[in-house]
Coordinates of C-alpha atoms and ligand atoms in Angstrom, one line a residue:
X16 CA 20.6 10.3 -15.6
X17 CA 21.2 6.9 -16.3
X18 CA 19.1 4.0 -16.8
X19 CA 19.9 2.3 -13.4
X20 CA 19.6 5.9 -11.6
X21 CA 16.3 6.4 -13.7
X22 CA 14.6 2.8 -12.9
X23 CA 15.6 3.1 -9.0
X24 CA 14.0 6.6 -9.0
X25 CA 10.5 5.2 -10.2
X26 CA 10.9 2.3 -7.9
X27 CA 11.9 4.6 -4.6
X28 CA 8.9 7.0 -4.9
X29 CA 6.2 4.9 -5.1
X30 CA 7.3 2.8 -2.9
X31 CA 7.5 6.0 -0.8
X32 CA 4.0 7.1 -1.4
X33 CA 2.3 3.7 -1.0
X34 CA 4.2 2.9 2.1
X35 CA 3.9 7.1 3.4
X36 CA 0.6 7.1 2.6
X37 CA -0.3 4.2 4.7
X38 CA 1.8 5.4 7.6
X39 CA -0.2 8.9 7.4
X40 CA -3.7 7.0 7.2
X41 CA -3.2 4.7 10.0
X42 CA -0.7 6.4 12.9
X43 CA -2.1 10.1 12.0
X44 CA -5.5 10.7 10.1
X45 CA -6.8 7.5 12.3
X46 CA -6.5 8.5 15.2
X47 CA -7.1 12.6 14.6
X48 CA -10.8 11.4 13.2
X49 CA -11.2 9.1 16.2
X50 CA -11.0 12.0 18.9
X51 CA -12.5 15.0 16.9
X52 CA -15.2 13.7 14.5
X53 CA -18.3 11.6 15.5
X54 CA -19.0 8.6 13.7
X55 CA -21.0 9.3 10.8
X56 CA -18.7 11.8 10.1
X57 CA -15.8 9.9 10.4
X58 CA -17.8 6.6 8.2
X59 CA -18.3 9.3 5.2
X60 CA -14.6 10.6 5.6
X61 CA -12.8 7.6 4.9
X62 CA -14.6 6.6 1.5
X63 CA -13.3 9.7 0.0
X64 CA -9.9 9.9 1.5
X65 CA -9.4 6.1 0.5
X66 CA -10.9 6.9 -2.8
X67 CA -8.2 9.6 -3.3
X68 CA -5.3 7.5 -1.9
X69 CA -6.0 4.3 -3.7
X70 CA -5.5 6.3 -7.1
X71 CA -2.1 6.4 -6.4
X72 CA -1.7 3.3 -4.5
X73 CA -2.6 2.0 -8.8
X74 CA -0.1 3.8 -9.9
X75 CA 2.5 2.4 -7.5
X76 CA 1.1 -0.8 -7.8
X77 CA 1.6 -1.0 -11.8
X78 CA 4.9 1.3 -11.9
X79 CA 6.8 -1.0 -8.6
X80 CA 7.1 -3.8 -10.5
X81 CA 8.1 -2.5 -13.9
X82 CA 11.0 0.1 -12.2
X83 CA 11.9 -3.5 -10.2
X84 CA 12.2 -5.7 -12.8
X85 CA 13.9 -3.1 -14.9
X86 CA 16.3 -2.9 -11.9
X87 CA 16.7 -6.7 -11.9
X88 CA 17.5 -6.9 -15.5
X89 CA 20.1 -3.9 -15.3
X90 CA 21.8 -5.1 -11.8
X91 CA 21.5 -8.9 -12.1
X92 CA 22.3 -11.5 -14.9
X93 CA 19.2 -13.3 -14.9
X94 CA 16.3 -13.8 -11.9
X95 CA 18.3 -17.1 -10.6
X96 CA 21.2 -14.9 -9.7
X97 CA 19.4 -12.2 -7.7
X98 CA 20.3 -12.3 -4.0
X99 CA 17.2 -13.6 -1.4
X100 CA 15.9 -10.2 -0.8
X101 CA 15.3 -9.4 -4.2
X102 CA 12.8 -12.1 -4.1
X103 CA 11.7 -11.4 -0.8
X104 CA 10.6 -8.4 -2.3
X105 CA 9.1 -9.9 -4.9
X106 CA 7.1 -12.3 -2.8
X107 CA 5.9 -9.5 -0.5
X108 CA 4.6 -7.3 -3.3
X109 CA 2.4 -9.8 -3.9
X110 CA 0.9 -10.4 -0.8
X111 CA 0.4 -6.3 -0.2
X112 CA -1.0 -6.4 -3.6
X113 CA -3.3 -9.0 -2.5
X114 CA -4.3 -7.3 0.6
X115 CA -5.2 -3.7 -1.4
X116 CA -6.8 -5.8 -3.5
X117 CA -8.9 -7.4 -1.4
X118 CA -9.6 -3.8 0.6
X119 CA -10.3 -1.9 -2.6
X120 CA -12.4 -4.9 -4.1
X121 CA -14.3 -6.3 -1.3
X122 CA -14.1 -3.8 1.7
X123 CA -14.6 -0.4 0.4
X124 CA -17.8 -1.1 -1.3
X125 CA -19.1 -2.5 1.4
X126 CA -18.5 0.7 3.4
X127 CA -19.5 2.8 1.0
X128 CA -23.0 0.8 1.3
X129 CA -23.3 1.0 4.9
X130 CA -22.9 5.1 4.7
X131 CA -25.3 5.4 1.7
X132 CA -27.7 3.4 4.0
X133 CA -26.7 5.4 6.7
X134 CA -25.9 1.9 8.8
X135 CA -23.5 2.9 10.8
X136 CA -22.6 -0.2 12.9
X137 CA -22.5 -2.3 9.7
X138 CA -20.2 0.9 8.2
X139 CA -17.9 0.6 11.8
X140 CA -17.6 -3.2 10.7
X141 CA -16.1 -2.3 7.5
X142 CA -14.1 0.5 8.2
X143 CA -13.0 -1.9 11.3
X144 CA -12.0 -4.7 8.6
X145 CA -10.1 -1.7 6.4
X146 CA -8.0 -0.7 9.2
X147 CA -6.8 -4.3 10.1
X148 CA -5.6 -5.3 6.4
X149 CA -4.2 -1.4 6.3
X150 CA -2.4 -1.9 9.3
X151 CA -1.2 -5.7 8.3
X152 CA -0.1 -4.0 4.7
X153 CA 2.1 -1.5 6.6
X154 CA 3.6 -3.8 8.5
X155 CA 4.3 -5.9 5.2
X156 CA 5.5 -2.6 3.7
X157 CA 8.3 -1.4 6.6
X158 CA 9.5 -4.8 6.7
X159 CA 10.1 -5.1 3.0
X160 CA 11.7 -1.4 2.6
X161 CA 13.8 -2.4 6.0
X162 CA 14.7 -5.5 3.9
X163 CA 15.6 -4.0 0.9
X164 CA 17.7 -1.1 2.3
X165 CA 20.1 -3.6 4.1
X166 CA 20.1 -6.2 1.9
X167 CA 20.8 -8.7 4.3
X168 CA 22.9 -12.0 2.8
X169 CA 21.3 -15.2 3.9
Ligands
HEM12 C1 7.7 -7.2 -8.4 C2 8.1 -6.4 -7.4 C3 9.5 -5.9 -7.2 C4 10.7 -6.2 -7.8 C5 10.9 -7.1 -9.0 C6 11.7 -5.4 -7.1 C7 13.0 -5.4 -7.4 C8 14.0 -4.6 -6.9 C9 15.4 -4.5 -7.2 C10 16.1 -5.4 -8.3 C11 16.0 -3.6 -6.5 C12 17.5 -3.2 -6.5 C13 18.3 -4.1 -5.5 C14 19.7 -3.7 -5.5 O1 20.1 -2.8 -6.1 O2 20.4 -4.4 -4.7 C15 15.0 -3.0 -5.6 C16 15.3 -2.0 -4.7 C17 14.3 -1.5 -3.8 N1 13.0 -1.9 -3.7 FE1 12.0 -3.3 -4.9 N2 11.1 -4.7 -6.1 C18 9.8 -4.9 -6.1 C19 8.8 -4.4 -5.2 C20 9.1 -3.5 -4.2 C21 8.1 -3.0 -3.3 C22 6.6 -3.4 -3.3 C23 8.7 -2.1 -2.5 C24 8.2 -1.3 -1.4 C25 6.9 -1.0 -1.1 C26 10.1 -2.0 -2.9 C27 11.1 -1.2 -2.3 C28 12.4 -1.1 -2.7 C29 13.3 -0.2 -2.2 C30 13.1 0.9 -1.1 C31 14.5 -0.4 -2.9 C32 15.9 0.3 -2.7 C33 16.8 -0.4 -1.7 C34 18.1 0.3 -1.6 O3 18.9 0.3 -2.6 O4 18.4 0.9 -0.5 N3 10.3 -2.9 -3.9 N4 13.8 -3.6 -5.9

């Protein structure tokens, strides 16, 4: 394996499972928990499968931008010279590392109050809030795959 092979390698999987995992969450588990579980149900489901998810999502959010800059270094003479998407890229992690911030931070907890008080309208309110920025972060996240498998030329 070579360096090059080895860096895209841990920058193509995580991207995979952060991107994959949102896609599962929001078009599949979403919707399944919608029509089969009632609400309180569903309000003490989500804690625990974002709790398990968002483990990973840290690893992919620290090991993305090492693999990527250790890709830039090997492919690219210097940051100046990388093409538009590369930066693109860059620009885009930031703002999906905003937005899981900003879930895993600020929103979570506040769900995971509202089911330990057994509030479930103010736990639908979070868990409402959740699934927008989750759904907005996918979005962000096909986009910026799309981008960086055709590599457009601007
Ligand atoms: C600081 C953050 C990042 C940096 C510095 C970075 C940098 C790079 C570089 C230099 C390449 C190789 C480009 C080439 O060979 O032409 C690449 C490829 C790629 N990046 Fe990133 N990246 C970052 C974040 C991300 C994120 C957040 C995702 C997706 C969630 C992502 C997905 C990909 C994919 C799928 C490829 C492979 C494209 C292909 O060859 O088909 N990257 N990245």
């Amino acid at each position: 394996m070579t360096p090059y092979s080895l860096a895209y390698t841990l920058h193509v999987l995580p991207a995979l499972i952060w991107v994959g995992g949102m896609f599962f969450a929001w078009m599949i588990l979403r919707p399944a928990t919608v029509s089969e579980l009632d609400t309180p149900a569903r309000l003490k489901l989500w804690p625990e499968v974002f709790r398990r998810f968002f483990q990973w999502v840290w690893v992919a959010v620290v090991v993305l931008p090492l693999s990527g800059i250790g890709l830039l270094h090997l492919r690219f003479p210097s940051l100046e010279t990388a093409p538009a998407y590369v930066h693109i890229m860059m620009g885009l992690y930031l703002v999906m590392l905003a937005l899981f911030l900003r879930v895993q931070l600020l929103q979570l907890p506040q769900l995971r109050r509202a089911v330990e008080l057994r509030d479930w309208p103010a736990g639908g309110a979070a868990l409402g809030r959740i699934r927008r920025l989750v759904g907005f972060n996918l979005l962000i996240g096909l986009a910026l795959v799309a981008i960086a498998a055709a590599r457009p030329t601007f």
